[in-house]
Coordinates of C-alpha atoms and ligand atoms in Angstrom, one line a residue:
X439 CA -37.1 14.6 -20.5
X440 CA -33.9 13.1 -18.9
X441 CA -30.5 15.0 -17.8
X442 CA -27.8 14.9 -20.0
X443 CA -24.5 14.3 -18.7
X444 CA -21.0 12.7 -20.4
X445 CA -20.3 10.7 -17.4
X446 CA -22.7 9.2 -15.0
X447 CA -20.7 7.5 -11.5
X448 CA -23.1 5.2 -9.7
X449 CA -21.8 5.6 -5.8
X450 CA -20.1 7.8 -3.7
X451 CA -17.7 5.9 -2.3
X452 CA -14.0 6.3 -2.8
X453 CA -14.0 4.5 -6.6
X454 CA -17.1 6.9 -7.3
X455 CA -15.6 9.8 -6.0
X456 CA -11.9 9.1 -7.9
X457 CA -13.8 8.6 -10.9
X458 CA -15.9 12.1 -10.6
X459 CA -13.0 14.3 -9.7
X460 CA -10.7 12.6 -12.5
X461 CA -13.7 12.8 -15.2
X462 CA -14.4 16.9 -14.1
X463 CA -10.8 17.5 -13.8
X464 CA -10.2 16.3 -17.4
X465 CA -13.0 18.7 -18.3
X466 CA -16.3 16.5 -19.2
X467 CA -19.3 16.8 -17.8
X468 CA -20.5 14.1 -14.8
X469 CA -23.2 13.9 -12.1
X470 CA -23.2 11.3 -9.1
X471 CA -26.3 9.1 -7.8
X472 CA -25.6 7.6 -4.7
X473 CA -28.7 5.3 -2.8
X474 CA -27.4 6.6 1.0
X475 CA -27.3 9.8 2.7
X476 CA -23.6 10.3 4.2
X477 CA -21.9 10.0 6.3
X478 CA -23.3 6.3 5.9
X479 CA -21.7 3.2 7.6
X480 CA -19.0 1.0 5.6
X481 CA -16.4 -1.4 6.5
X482 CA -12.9 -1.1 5.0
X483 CA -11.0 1.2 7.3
X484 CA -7.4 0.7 7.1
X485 CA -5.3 1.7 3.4
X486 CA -2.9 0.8 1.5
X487 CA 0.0 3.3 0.3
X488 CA -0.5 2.9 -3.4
X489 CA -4.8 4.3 -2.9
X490 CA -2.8 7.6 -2.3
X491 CA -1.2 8.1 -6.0
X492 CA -4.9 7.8 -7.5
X493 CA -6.3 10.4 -4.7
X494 CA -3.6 12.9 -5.2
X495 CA -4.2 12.9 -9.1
X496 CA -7.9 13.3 -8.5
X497 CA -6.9 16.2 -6.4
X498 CA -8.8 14.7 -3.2
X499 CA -5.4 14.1 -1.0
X500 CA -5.2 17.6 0.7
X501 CA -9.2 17.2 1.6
X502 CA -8.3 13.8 3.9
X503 CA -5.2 15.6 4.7
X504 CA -7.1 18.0 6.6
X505 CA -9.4 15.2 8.6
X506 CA -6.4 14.4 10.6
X507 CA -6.7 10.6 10.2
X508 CA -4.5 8.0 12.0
X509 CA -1.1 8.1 10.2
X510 CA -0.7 4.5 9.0
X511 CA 3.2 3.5 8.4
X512 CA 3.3 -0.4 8.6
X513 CA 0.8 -3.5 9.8
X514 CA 2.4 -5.9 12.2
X515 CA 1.3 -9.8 12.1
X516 CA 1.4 -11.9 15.5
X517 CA 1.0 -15.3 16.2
X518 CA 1.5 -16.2 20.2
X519 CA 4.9 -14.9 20.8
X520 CA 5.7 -14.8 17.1
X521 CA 5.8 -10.9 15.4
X522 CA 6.4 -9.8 12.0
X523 CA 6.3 -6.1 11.9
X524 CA 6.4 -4.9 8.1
X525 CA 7.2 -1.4 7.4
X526 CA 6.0 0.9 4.5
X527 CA 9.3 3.0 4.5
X528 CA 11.3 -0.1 4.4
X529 CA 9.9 -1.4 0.8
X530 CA 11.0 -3.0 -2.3
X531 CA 9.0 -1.0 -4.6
X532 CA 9.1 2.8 -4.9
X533 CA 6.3 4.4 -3.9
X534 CA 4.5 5.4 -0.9
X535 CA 5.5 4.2 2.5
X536 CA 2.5 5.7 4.5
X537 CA -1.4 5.8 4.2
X538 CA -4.3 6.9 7.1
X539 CA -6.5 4.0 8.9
X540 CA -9.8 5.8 8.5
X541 CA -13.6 5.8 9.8
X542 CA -15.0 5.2 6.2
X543 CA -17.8 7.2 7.5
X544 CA -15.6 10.2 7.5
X545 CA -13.3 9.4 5.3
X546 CA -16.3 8.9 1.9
X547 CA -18.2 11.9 3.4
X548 CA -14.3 13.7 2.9
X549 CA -14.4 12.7 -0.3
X550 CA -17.3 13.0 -1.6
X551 CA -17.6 16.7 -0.4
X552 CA -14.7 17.9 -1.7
X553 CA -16.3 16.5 -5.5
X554 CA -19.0 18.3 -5.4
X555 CA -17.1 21.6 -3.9
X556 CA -15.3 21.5 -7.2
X557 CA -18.6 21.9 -9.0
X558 CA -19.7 18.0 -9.2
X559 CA -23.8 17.4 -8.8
X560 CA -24.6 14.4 -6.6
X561 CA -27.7 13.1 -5.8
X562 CA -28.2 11.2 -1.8
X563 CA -30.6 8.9 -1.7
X564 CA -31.6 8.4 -4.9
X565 CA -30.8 4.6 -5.8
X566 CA -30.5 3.1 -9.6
X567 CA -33.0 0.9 -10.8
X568 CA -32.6 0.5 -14.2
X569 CA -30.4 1.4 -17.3
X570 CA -31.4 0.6 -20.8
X571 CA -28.1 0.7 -23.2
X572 CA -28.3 2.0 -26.8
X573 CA -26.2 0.6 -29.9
X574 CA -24.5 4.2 -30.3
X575 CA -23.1 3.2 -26.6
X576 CA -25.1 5.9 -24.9
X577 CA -27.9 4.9 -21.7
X578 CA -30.4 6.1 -20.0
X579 CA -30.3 5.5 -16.5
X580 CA -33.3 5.7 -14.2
X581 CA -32.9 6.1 -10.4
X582 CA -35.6 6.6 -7.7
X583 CA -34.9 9.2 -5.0
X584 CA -36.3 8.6 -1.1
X585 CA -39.5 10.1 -2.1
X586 CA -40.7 7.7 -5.0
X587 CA -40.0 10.2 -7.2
X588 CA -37.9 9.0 -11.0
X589 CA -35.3 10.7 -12.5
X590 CA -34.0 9.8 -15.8
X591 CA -30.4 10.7 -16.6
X592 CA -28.7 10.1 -20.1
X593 CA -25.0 9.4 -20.1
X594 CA -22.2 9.2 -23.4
X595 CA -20.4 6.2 -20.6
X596 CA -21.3 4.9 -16.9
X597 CA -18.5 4.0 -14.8
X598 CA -20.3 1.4 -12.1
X599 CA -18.8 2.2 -8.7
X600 CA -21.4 1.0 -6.4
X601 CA -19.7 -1.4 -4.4
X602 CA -21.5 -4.3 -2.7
X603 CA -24.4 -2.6 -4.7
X604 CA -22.8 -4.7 -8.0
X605 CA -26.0 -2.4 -9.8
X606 CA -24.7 -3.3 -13.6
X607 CA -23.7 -6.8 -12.7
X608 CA -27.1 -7.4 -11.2
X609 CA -29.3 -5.6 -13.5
X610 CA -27.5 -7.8 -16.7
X611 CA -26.7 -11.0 -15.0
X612 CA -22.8 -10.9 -15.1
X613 CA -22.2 -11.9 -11.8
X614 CA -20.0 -15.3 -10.9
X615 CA -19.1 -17.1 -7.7
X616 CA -15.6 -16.4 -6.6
X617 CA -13.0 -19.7 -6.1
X618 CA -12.5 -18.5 -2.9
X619 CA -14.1 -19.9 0.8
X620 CA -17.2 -18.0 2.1
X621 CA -16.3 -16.4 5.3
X622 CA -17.7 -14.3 7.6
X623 CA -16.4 -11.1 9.6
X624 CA -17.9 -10.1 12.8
X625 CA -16.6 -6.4 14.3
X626 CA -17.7 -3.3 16.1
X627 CA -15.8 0.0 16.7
X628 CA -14.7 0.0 20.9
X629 CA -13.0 2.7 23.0
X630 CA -9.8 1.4 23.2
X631 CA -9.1 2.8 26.2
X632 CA -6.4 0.7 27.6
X633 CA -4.7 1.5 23.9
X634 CA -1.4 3.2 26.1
X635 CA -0.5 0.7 28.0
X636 CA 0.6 -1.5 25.2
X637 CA 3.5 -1.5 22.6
X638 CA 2.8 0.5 19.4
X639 CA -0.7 1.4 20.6
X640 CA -1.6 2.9 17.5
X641 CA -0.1 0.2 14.6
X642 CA -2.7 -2.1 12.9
X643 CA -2.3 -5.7 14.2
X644 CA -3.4 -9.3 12.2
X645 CA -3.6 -10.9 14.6
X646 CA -3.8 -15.1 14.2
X647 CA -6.1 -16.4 16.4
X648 CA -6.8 -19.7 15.6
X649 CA -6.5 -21.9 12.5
X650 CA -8.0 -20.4 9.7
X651 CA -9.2 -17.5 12.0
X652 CA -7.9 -13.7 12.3
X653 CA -8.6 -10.5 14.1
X654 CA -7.7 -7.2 13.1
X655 CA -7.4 -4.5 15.5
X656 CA -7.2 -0.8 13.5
X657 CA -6.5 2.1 16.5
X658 CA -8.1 5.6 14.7
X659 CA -7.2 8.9 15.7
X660 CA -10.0 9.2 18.3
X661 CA -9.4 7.0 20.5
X662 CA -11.9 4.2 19.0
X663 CA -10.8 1.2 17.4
X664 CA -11.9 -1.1 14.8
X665 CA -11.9 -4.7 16.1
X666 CA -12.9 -7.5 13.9
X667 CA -13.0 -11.3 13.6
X668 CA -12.5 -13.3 10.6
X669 CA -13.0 -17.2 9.8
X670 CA -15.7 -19.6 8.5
X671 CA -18.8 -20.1 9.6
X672 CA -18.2 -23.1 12.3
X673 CA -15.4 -21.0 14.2
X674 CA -18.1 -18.7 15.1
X675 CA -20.7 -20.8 15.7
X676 CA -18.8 -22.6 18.1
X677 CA -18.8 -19.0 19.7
X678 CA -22.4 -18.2 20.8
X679 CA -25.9 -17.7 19.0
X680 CA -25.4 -14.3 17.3
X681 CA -22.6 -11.6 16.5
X682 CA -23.0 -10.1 19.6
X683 CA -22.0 -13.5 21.7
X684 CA -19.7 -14.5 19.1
X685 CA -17.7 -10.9 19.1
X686 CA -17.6 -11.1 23.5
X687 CA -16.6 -14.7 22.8
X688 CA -13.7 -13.7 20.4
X689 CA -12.4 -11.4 22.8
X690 CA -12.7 -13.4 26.1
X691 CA -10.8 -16.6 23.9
X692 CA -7.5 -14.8 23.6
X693 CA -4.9 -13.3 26.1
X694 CA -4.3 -10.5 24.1
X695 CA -7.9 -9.6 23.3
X696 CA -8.9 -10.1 26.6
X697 CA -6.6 -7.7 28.0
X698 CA -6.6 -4.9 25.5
X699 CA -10.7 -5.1 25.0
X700 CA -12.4 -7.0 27.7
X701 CA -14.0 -4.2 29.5
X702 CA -13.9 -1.5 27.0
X703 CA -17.5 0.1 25.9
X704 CA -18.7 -0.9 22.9
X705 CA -19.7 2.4 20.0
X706 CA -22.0 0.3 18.2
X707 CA -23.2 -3.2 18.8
X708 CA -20.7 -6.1 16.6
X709 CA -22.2 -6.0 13.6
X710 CA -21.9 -9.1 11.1
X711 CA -20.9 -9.6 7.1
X712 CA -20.6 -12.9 5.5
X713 CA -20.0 -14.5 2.0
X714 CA -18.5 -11.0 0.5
X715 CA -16.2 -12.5 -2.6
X716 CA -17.8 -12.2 -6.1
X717 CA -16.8 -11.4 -8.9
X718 CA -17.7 -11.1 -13.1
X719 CA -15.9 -11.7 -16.0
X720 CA -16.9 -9.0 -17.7
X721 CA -15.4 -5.6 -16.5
X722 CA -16.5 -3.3 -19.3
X723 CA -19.3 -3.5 -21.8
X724 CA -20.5 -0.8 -24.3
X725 CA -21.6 2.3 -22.7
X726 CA -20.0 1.4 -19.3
X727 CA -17.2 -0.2 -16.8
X728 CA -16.7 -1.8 -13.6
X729 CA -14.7 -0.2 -10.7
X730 CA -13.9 -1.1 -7.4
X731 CA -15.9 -3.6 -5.0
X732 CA -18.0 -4.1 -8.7
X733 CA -14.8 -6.0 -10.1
X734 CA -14.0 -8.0 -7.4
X735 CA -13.7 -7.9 -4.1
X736 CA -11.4 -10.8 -2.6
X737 CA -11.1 -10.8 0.9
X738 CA -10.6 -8.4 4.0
X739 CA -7.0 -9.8 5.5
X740 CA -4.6 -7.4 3.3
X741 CA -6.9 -4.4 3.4
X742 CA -6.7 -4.6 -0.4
X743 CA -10.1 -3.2 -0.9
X744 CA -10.3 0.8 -1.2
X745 CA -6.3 0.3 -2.9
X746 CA -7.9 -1.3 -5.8
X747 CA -11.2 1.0 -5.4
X748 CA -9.1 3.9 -6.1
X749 CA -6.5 2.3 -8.9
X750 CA -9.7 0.7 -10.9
X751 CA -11.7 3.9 -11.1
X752 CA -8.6 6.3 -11.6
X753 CA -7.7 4.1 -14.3
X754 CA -11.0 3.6 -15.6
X755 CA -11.7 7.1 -15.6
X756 CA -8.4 7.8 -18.0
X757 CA -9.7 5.3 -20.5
X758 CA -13.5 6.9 -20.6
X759 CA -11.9 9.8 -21.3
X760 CA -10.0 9.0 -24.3
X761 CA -12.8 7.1 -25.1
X762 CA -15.1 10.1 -24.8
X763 CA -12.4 12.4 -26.8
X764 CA -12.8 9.6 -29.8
X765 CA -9.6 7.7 -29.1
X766 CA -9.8 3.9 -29.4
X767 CA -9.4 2.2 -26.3
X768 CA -7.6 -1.2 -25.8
X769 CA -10.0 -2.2 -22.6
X770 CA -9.3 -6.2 -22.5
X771 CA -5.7 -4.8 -22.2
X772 CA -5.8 -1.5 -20.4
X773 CA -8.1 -2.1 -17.9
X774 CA -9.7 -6.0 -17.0
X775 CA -6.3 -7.8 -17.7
X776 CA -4.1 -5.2 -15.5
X777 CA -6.4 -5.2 -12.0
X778 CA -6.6 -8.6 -12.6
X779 CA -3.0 -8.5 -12.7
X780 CA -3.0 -6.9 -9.3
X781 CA -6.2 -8.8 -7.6
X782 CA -4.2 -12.3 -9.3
X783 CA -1.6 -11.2 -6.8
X784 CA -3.5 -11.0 -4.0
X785 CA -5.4 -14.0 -4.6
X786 CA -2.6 -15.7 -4.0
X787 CA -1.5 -14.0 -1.0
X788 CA -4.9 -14.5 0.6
X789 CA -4.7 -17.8 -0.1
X790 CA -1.5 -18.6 0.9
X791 CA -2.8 -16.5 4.3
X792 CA -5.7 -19.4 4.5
X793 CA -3.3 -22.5 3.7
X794 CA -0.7 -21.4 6.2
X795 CA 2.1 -20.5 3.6
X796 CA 2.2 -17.4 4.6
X797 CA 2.4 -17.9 8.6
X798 CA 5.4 -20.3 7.5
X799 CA 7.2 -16.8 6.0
X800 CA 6.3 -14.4 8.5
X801 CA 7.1 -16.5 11.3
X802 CA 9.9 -17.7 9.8
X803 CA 13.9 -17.5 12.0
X804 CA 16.1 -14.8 10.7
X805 CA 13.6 -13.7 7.1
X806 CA 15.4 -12.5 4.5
X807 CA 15.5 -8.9 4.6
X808 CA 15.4 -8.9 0.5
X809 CA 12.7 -10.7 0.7
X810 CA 10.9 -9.2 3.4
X811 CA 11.2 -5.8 1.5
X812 CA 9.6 -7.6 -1.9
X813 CA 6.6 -9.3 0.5
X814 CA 6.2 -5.5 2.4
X815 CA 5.1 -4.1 -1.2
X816 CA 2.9 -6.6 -2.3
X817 CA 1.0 -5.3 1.2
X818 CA 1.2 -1.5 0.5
X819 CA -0.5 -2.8 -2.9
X820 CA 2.3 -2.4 -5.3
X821 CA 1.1 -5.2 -7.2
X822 CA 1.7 -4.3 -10.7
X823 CA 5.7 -4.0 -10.1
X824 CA 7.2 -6.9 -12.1
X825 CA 10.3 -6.8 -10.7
X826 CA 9.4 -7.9 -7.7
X827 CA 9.3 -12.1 -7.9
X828 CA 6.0 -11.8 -5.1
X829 CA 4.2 -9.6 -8.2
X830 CA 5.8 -11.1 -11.1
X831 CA 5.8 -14.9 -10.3
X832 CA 3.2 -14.3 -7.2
X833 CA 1.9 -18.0 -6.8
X834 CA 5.3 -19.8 -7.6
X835 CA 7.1 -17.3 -5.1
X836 CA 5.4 -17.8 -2.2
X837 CA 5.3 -21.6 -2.5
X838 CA 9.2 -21.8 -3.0
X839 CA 9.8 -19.7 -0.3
X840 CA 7.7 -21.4 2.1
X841 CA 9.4 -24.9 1.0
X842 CA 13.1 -23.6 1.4
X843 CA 12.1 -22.5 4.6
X844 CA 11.0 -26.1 5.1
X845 CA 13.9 -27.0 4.0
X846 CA 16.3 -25.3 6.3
X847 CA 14.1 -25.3 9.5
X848 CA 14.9 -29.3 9.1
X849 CA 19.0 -29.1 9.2
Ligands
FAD903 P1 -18.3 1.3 -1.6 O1 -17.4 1.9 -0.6 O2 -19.1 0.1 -1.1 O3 -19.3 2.4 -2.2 C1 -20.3 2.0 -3.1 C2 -21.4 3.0 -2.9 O4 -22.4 2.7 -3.9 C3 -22.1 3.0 -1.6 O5 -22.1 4.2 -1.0 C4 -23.6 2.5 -2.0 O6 -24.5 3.1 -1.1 C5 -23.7 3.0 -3.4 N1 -24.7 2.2 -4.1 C6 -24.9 0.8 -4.1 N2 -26.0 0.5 -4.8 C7 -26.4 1.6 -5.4 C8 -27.5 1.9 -6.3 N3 -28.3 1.0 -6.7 N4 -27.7 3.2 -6.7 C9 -26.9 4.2 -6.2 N5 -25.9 4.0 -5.3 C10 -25.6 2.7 -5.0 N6 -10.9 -2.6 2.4 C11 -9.8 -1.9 2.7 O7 -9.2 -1.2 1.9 N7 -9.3 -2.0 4.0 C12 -9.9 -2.8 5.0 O8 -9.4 -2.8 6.1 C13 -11.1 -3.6 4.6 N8 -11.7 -4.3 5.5 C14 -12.8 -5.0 5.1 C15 -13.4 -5.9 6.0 C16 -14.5 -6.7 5.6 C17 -15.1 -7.6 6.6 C18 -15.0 -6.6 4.3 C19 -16.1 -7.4 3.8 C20 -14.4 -5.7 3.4 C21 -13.3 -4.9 3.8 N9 -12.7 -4.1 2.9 C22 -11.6 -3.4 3.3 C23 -13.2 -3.8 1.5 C24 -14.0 -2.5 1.4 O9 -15.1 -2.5 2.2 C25 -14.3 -2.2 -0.1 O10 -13.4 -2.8 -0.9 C26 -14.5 -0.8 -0.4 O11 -15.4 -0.1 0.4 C27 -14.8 -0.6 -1.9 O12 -15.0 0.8 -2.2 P2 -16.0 1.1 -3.4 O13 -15.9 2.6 -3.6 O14 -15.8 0.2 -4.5 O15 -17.5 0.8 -2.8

């Protein structure tokens, strides 16, 4: 005999937890399987402003309020000398103009707590292994908890949120290669305890480190920090033999890094993660859809991740709801053609970040405050605002600019 449910969210991470508070909220039954026990380990620490319109609709804000995260209010770019400092308040787009840079530790187990505190069953350690779909749309799902032990579970819709998991992509073949680079991201958390002594000790810094390689340093409200490095595989293996040699060797090859992290103690060993872009071109089928890192998942430099976690499954939950209520739902439309909409805009950003477009802009004499104001909310993750040129005409946008700026760095 198998559970009944309406809804069934695979994953407990923020587009799993959006989904279930949104799907209980609007009154239908759903239960939660997640494979880890949490607080469990993920990268992905630092938000964007929009993530916070989805979590105060799925009622979740006043939970992370309460965590006392590190305020977030702007990321500031730097190349040698060269700073562009963009701030959330000062953006082109309404919307938010702050966000949190979070242990995603915490910050899942937050959420995921406060779901099931308003009445949501999850299940910890139980991991999905197979779903068998039925022409009427309904599935039964079959997960095995830490035990060995089966459980069946039979949903009216799935909403996929399992994250580098990709379970429904994996189980039915719908996974394709992204057109972007493989890279590779090598990080650990650090007491940054020299974090005082510089400017702005608690602002997220990109930092450029070398062609085609970046560093992000993410200060949390505890004194740690996130520090990672980012580029392709021969930067690092020009570094030392493993992540550990290649994360000391990051830091001692930069002034900055040197003197900010050189002798701070380590929380955890650097950890590596390599390869991360896929994607599908299928984001719904009958019986189910795709949220979060399950869509796509681009690349870390923008911190665009848990943004379009959160906008994905909030608006995928709305749609499996009418759906569920008998409405006819418009998916090509409603849902895979506006994220992609939004990732479309980043993939141009994080390509122009790649071809050196965008260090062109940022480091650019006397920017354009207009357009630094349209850029600054493309990077809070208003990406669905068409009347900003960098959303409506992304592509086009950034290679103009960066060839006027040509242009007039020549006269
Ligand atoms: P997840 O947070 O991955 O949650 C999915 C959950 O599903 C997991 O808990 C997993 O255990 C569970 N699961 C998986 N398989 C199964 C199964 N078979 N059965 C049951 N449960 C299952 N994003 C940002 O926003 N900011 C950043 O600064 C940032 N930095 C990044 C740096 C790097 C190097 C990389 C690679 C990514 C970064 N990201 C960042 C992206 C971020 O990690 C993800 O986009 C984000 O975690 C996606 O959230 P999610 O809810 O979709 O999935």
């Amino acid at each position: 005999m198998s559970d009944k449910v309406d809804v069934l969210v695979i994953g407990a991470g923020p587009a799993g937890s959006i989904a279930a508070a949104m799907i209980h909220k609007h009154g239908l039954s759903v239960r939660v399987v997640e494979r880890e026990r949490f607080p469990r380990f993920v990268i992905g620490e630092s938000l964007l402003p929009k993530c916070m319109e989805a979590l105060e609709d799925a009622g979740l804000l006043d939970a992370i309020k309460a965590r006392g995260f590190q305020e977030k209010f702007g990321a500031k770019f730097i190349m040698d000398d060269l700073v562009m400092d963009f701030n959330f308040a000062d953006q082109f787009s309404s919307g938010w103009g702050w966000t949190w840079q979070v242990e995603r530790a915490d910050f899942d187990l937050a959420l995921i707590t406060e779901v099931q505190r308003k009445g949501v069953p999850v299940d910890f350690e139980t991991t999905v292994t197979g779903i068998q779909f039925f022409d009427d749309e309904t599935s039964v799902t079959t997960a095995e908890r830490k035990d060995g032990s089966l459980l069946e579970i039979s949903a009216r819709f799935i909403i996929d949120a399992s994250g580098y998991g990709r379970v429904i992509p994996r189980l039915f073949d719908l996974d394709k290669p992204s057109n972007l680079v493989p890279r590779k991201a090598v990080f650990a958390h650090v007491q940054d305890i020299h974090r005082d002594t510089f400017g702005e000790p608690n602002r997220i810094i990109i930092h450029s480190y070398a062609p085609g390689a970046w560093s992000w340093v993410i200060p949390f409200s505890n004194g740690n920090t996130s520090l990672g490095f980012v580029s392709n595989y021969e930067f690092f293996d020009g570094k030392g033999e493993d992540q550990t040699q290649q994360f000391r060797g990051c830091i001692e090859g930069d002034k900055y890094m040197r003197s900010r992290f050189s002798d701070v103690p380590w929380v955890f060993e650097p950890r590596k993660l390599e390869a991360w872009s896929t994607t599908t071109d299928k984001f719904y089928g009958n019986g189910y859809v795709l949220t979060g890192n399950v869509t796509e998942f681009l690349d870390p430099i923008f911190s665009s991740g848990v943004m379009f976690a959160s906008v994905s499954s909030h608006l995928a939950s709305l749609l499996v709801i009418r759906k569920l209520k008998g409405e006819q739902v418009d998916w090509d439309n409603n849902y895979t053609n506006f994220i992609r909409q939004g990732v479309d805009t980043f993939r141009s950003f994080v390509i122009a970040w790649y071809d050196g477009t965008l260090e062109k802009i940022f480091y650019s004499e006397n920017p354009n405050p207009v357009i630094k104001r349209q850029i600054c909310s493309v990077l809070a993750g208003y990406v669905w605002d068409d009347k900003n040129p960098f959303v409506r005409a992304h592509d086009k946008a950034l290679k103009g600019l960066a060839k006027l700026i040509a242009v007039q760095s020549q006269k």
